[in-house]
Short mmCIF file of C-alpha atoms and ligand atoms in Angstrom, two decimals:
data_model
loop_
_atom_site.label_atom_id
_atom_site.label_comp_id
_atom_site.label_asym_id
_atom_site.label_seq_id
_atom_site.Cartn_x
_atom_site.Cartn_y
_atom_site.Cartn_z
CA MET A 528 15.66 -175.05 164.42
CA THR A 529 14.40 -178.54 165.29
CA GLN A 530 10.62 -178.92 165.22
CA PRO A 531 9.05 -180.43 168.34
CA LYS A 532 7.96 -183.99 167.54
CA ALA A 533 4.47 -185.22 168.36
CA SER A 534 4.09 -188.57 170.11
CA ALA A 535 4.29 -191.43 167.55
CA GLY A 536 1.20 -193.50 168.47
CA ALA A 537 -0.98 -190.52 169.25
CA LEU A 538 -4.27 -189.86 167.49
CA ILE A 539 -4.29 -186.25 168.69
CA SER A 540 -1.34 -184.15 169.70
CA THR A 541 -1.29 -180.49 170.53
CA ILE A 542 2.04 -178.86 171.18
CA GLY A 543 2.33 -175.46 172.82
CA LEU A 544 -1.11 -174.17 171.77
CA PHE A 545 -1.86 -170.52 172.42
CA LYS A 546 -5.25 -169.25 171.32
CA TYR A 547 -6.60 -165.72 171.60
CA PHE A 548 -10.02 -164.28 170.91
CA GLY A 549 -9.17 -160.62 170.33
CA ASP A 550 -6.73 -159.71 173.06
CA THR A 551 -8.00 -162.37 175.46
CA LEU A 552 -5.84 -165.42 175.97
CA ILE A 553 -8.15 -168.46 175.88
CA LEU A 554 -5.68 -171.36 175.58
CA ASP A 555 -2.41 -170.90 177.36
CA ASP A 556 0.31 -173.35 176.32
CA ILE A 557 -1.76 -176.51 175.91
CA ASN A 558 0.12 -179.75 175.42
CA LEU A 559 -2.22 -182.68 175.03
CA THR A 560 -1.62 -186.15 173.65
CA VAL A 561 -4.34 -188.74 173.24
CA GLN A 562 -3.34 -192.30 172.43
CA ARG A 563 -5.38 -194.77 170.40
CA GLY A 564 -8.09 -196.38 172.53
CA GLU A 565 -7.95 -193.74 175.25
CA VAL A 566 -11.04 -192.00 176.61
CA VAL A 567 -10.03 -188.53 177.77
CA VAL A 568 -12.57 -186.29 179.50
CA LEU A 569 -12.09 -182.54 179.77
CA ILE A 570 -13.67 -180.87 182.77
CA GLY A 571 -13.35 -177.43 184.34
CA PRO A 572 -15.22 -174.22 185.06
CA SER A 573 -17.36 -172.53 182.46
CA GLY A 574 -15.20 -170.43 180.13
CA SER A 575 -11.99 -172.32 180.94
CA GLY A 576 -11.40 -173.16 177.28
CA LYS A 577 -12.55 -176.79 177.01
CA SER A 578 -14.71 -176.37 173.90
CA THR A 579 -12.13 -174.12 172.26
CA LEU A 580 -9.46 -176.77 172.79
CA LEU A 581 -11.70 -179.46 171.33
CA ARG A 582 -12.49 -177.27 168.33
CA CYS A 583 -8.79 -176.63 167.77
CA CYS A 584 -8.34 -180.42 167.63
CA ASN A 585 -10.24 -180.62 164.35
CA GLY A 586 -9.50 -177.19 162.92
CA LEU A 587 -12.84 -175.51 163.68
CA GLU A 588 -10.72 -173.01 165.60
CA ILE A 589 -7.12 -172.20 164.86
CA ALA A 590 -4.59 -171.47 167.56
CA GLN A 591 -2.31 -168.56 166.73
CA LYS A 592 0.65 -170.47 168.07
CA GLY A 593 1.46 -174.16 168.38
CA ILE A 594 0.82 -177.35 166.47
CA VAL A 595 -2.16 -179.72 166.17
CA GLU A 596 -1.71 -183.19 164.71
CA ILE A 597 -4.37 -185.80 163.94
CA CYS A 598 -3.04 -189.34 163.50
CA GLY A 599 0.47 -187.94 163.13
CA GLU A 600 -0.49 -185.55 160.34
CA ARG A 601 -0.21 -181.84 160.88
CA LEU A 602 -3.59 -180.11 160.84
CA SER A 603 -2.42 -176.67 161.87
CA GLN A 604 0.77 -174.95 162.76
CA GLN A 605 1.41 -171.41 164.03
CA GLY A 606 -2.01 -170.17 162.92
CA GLN A 607 -1.98 -171.87 159.50
CA LEU A 608 -4.45 -174.63 158.63
CA LEU A 609 -3.85 -177.27 155.98
CA PRO A 610 -5.18 -176.35 152.53
CA GLU A 611 -8.95 -177.06 152.17
CA ARG A 612 -8.80 -180.46 150.40
CA GLN A 613 -6.24 -182.00 152.70
CA LEU A 614 -8.03 -180.43 155.65
CA ASP A 615 -11.33 -182.14 154.77
CA ALA A 616 -9.61 -185.51 154.40
CA LEU A 617 -7.85 -185.19 157.75
CA ARG A 618 -10.97 -183.90 159.50
CA THR A 619 -12.90 -187.04 158.58
CA ARG A 620 -10.56 -188.93 160.91
CA ALA A 621 -11.91 -187.02 163.92
CA GLY A 622 -15.72 -187.18 164.15
CA MET A 623 -17.32 -184.30 166.00
CA VAL A 624 -20.55 -184.25 167.98
CA PHE A 625 -21.88 -180.87 169.14
CA GLN A 626 -24.12 -179.82 171.98
CA SER A 627 -26.69 -178.55 169.47
CA PHE A 628 -26.85 -181.67 167.20
CA ASN A 629 -26.45 -179.64 163.95
CA LEU A 630 -28.62 -182.00 161.87
CA PHE A 631 -29.93 -180.90 158.47
CA ALA A 632 -33.57 -180.16 159.27
CA HIS A 633 -34.74 -180.66 155.68
CA LEU A 634 -33.22 -184.14 155.30
CA LYS A 635 -34.56 -187.44 156.60
CA VAL A 636 -32.56 -189.09 159.37
CA ILE A 637 -30.99 -191.63 156.98
CA ASP A 638 -30.00 -188.89 154.54
CA ASN A 639 -28.39 -186.89 157.35
CA ILE A 640 -26.23 -189.94 157.96
CA THR A 641 -25.41 -190.86 154.36
CA ILE A 642 -24.75 -187.42 152.90
CA GLY A 643 -21.19 -187.22 154.25
CA PRO A 644 -20.08 -190.69 153.16
CA ARG A 645 -21.62 -190.15 149.69
CA LYS A 646 -20.16 -186.70 149.11
CA VAL A 647 -16.84 -186.90 150.91
CA LEU A 648 -15.98 -190.63 150.87
CA GLU A 649 -17.72 -191.16 147.50
CA GLN A 650 -19.60 -194.17 148.84
CA HIS A 651 -22.34 -195.60 146.59
CA ALA A 652 -25.90 -194.77 147.64
CA GLU A 653 -26.77 -198.40 148.46
CA GLU A 654 -23.64 -199.02 150.46
CA SER A 655 -24.03 -195.79 152.44
CA ARG A 656 -27.70 -196.63 153.14
CA ARG A 657 -26.79 -200.12 154.36
CA LEU A 658 -24.09 -198.73 156.66
CA GLY A 659 -26.38 -195.92 157.78
CA LEU A 660 -29.08 -198.39 158.78
CA GLU A 661 -26.52 -200.45 160.69
CA LEU A 662 -25.44 -197.35 162.59
CA LEU A 663 -29.03 -196.36 163.34
CA ASP A 664 -29.54 -199.82 164.76
CA LYS A 665 -26.44 -199.39 166.88
CA VAL A 666 -27.74 -196.15 168.42
CA GLY A 667 -31.19 -197.72 168.96
CA LEU A 668 -33.01 -195.83 166.20
CA ALA A 669 -33.49 -198.46 163.51
CA ASP A 670 -37.13 -197.43 163.13
CA LYS A 671 -36.36 -193.73 162.57
CA ALA A 672 -34.53 -193.90 159.24
CA ASP A 673 -37.27 -192.09 157.35
CA ALA A 674 -38.23 -189.66 160.11
CA MET A 675 -37.50 -185.95 159.85
CA PRO A 676 -35.22 -184.51 162.59
CA GLY A 677 -37.97 -182.11 163.68
CA ASN A 678 -40.05 -185.09 164.80
CA LEU A 679 -37.38 -186.50 167.09
CA SER A 680 -36.66 -185.83 170.76
CA GLY A 681 -33.37 -184.14 171.70
CA GLY A 682 -31.90 -187.46 172.81
CA GLN A 683 -32.87 -189.08 169.51
CA LYS A 684 -31.40 -186.16 167.54
CA GLN A 685 -28.13 -186.49 169.41
CA ARG A 686 -28.01 -190.23 168.73
CA VAL A 687 -28.54 -189.50 165.03
CA ALA A 688 -25.69 -186.97 165.22
CA ILE A 689 -23.46 -189.65 166.72
CA ALA A 690 -24.44 -192.13 163.99
CA ARG A 691 -23.72 -189.45 161.39
CA ALA A 692 -20.25 -188.85 162.79
CA LEU A 693 -19.56 -192.61 162.92
CA ALA A 694 -20.65 -193.01 159.29
CA MET A 695 -17.45 -191.23 158.27
CA ARG A 696 -15.51 -194.07 159.89
CA PRO A 697 -13.49 -191.78 162.14
CA GLU A 698 -10.47 -192.97 164.09
CA LEU A 699 -11.52 -190.90 167.05
CA MET A 700 -14.57 -189.01 168.25
CA LEU A 701 -14.73 -185.54 169.78
CA PHE A 702 -17.79 -184.82 171.93
CA ASP A 703 -18.51 -181.20 172.88
CA GLU A 704 -20.96 -181.29 175.81
CA PRO A 705 -23.16 -183.87 174.07
CA THR A 706 -25.85 -183.84 176.75
CA SER A 707 -25.93 -180.17 177.79
CA ALA A 708 -28.91 -179.27 175.60
CA LEU A 709 -30.99 -182.26 176.70
CA ASP A 710 -33.79 -182.55 179.21
CA PRO A 711 -32.48 -184.59 182.17
CA GLU A 712 -34.58 -187.64 181.31
CA LEU A 713 -32.95 -187.84 177.85
CA VAL A 714 -29.34 -187.65 178.99
CA GLY A 715 -29.05 -191.35 179.83
CA GLU A 716 -29.82 -192.66 176.35
CA VAL A 717 -27.00 -190.57 174.85
CA LEU A 718 -24.51 -191.52 177.56
CA GLN A 719 -25.40 -195.15 176.91
CA VAL A 720 -24.30 -194.83 173.28
CA ILE A 721 -21.02 -193.22 174.36
CA ARG A 722 -20.49 -196.09 176.84
CA LEU A 723 -21.00 -198.55 174.00
CA LEU A 724 -18.36 -196.78 171.90
CA ALA A 725 -15.92 -196.83 174.82
CA ALA A 726 -16.52 -200.56 175.24
CA GLU A 727 -15.68 -201.04 171.57
CA GLY A 728 -12.36 -199.26 172.10
CA MET A 729 -13.19 -196.00 170.32
CA THR A 730 -10.72 -193.23 171.10
CA MET A 731 -12.63 -190.23 172.45
CA ILE A 732 -12.20 -186.77 173.86
CA ILE A 733 -15.31 -185.70 175.73
CA VAL A 734 -16.07 -182.25 177.14
CA THR A 735 -18.73 -182.62 179.78
CA HIS A 736 -20.24 -181.19 182.94
CA GLU A 737 -21.57 -184.66 183.89
CA MET A 738 -19.10 -185.43 186.65
CA ASN A 739 -20.42 -188.89 187.46
CA PHE A 740 -20.16 -189.86 183.82
CA ALA A 741 -16.63 -188.42 183.60
CA ARG A 742 -15.64 -190.48 186.57
CA GLU A 743 -17.19 -193.62 185.16
CA ILE A 744 -15.97 -193.48 181.57
CA ALA A 745 -12.59 -191.71 181.55
CA ASP A 746 -9.24 -193.38 181.34
CA ARG A 747 -7.85 -189.92 182.01
CA ILE A 748 -9.48 -186.72 183.19
CA ILE A 749 -7.97 -183.37 182.31
CA VAL A 750 -8.93 -180.36 184.38
CA MET A 751 -8.80 -176.96 182.72
CA ASP A 752 -8.89 -173.59 184.42
CA ARG A 753 -8.42 -170.21 182.75
CA GLY A 754 -7.00 -171.69 179.58
CA ARG A 755 -4.49 -173.99 181.21
CA ILE A 756 -4.39 -177.68 182.01
CA VAL A 757 -4.15 -177.61 185.78
CA ASP A 758 -4.51 -181.30 186.54
CA SER A 759 -4.53 -184.61 184.71
CA GLY A 760 -4.93 -188.14 185.96
CA THR A 761 -7.12 -191.17 186.40
CA PRO A 762 -10.61 -190.60 187.82
CA GLU A 763 -9.37 -192.02 191.13
CA MET A 764 -6.65 -189.36 191.27
CA ILE A 765 -8.81 -186.44 190.15
CA PHE A 766 -11.71 -187.27 192.46
CA GLY A 767 -9.40 -188.36 195.28
CA SER A 768 -7.59 -186.49 198.00
CA GLU A 769 -4.36 -186.15 196.01
CA ALA A 770 -5.94 -183.93 193.32
CA ASN A 771 -4.47 -180.45 193.24
CA PRO A 772 -6.21 -177.63 195.14
CA ARG A 773 -7.69 -176.04 191.99
CA THR A 774 -9.28 -179.35 191.04
CA ARG A 775 -10.64 -179.84 194.54
CA SER A 776 -12.05 -176.33 194.63
CA PHE A 777 -13.74 -176.79 191.23
CA LEU A 778 -15.20 -180.16 192.19
CA ALA A 779 -16.42 -178.81 195.52
CA LYS A 780 -18.54 -176.29 193.60
CA VAL A 781 -20.07 -178.72 191.11
CA LEU A 782 -20.52 -181.94 193.06
N1 ATP B 2095 -15.92 -167.26 168.96
C1 ATP B 2095 -15.58 -166.65 170.09
N2 ATP B 2095 -15.28 -165.33 170.12
C2 ATP B 2095 -14.92 -164.71 171.26
N3 ATP B 2095 -14.79 -165.34 172.45
C3 ATP B 2095 -15.07 -166.66 172.49
C4 ATP B 2095 -15.47 -167.37 171.32
N4 ATP B 2095 -15.67 -168.67 171.67
C5 ATP B 2095 -15.41 -168.76 172.99
N5 ATP B 2095 -15.05 -167.54 173.47
C6 ATP B 2095 -14.66 -167.25 174.86
O1 ATP B 2095 -13.57 -168.10 175.16
C7 ATP B 2095 -13.64 -168.53 176.51
C8 ATP B 2095 -13.57 -170.05 176.54
O2 ATP B 2095 -14.77 -170.55 175.98
P1 ATP B 2095 -15.04 -172.11 175.86
O3 ATP B 2095 -16.38 -172.27 175.24
O4 ATP B 2095 -13.88 -172.76 175.20
O5 ATP B 2095 -15.07 -172.52 177.39
P2 ATP B 2095 -15.65 -173.84 178.05
O6 ATP B 2095 -14.68 -174.24 179.11
O7 ATP B 2095 -15.97 -174.85 177.02
O8 ATP B 2095 -16.97 -173.25 178.73
P3 ATP B 2095 -18.40 -173.96 178.97
O9 ATP B 2095 -18.17 -175.06 179.96
O10 ATP B 2095 -19.23 -172.86 179.55
O11 ATP B 2095 -18.89 -174.42 177.65
C9 ATP B 2095 -14.92 -167.94 177.08
O12 ATP B 2095 -14.58 -166.78 177.78
C10 ATP B 2095 -15.73 -167.62 175.86
O13 ATP B 2095 -16.59 -166.52 176.10
#
């Protein structure tokens, strides 16, 4: 039987993904391709499967059926992940930022950023520190290198988490509701860093409930509902009158 072929220039491809938790179907035949340089935003009602799809894209969840490829390399296929070593190497190509930051509380900010490059990429301590400081500068936290995460605001923690993901020199970034855990006044500083990455041409998939941000930053918006992709298009299309009725009904509730 011929295998379906993922798109050649794609950084992420999912082909025919079906994902269950127990008996419940969570992802229902998801076909998603993200090209280099694209910013794709996933929106949709709570529980529609956005985070699960994102997590399948770097192997944190495994779909029972279908294929996931990162940069043309197969990460998972029909419920099987790559073996551990190859998996780690491939995962470094897709940096992940979570809603809940997931920083190491016992490590200084700079050590949170350098631990991955030192352990996984085998970077020398000096080199990883130099790059780490550059990244902290980029996210506006040059003065926080020696701070402990517990002494930072939520917005600062999330910017450290972004710097930490970037330190692995990923080819694309996956953001899972990066501002959902933040007080409203801290959302802007995180969105500003994501804007900067978009301006630099970083490929990104972003799950968010921030509709204005989705509209502003996306090249393409994908609307999910009950495990399916129900609409996909430019922000103008999705927020315009030609969007499909399920998109319009969802947006009417959240806007
Ligand atoms: N580990 C898990 N075990 C069982 N069910 C899960 C698990 N993770 C997610 N689910 C369920 O899968 C469905 C999809 O969840 P998911 O988090 O992907 O949705 P979402 O669209 O990202 O929602 P939200 O916008 O609220 O974050 C939900 O019904 C959720 O309860």
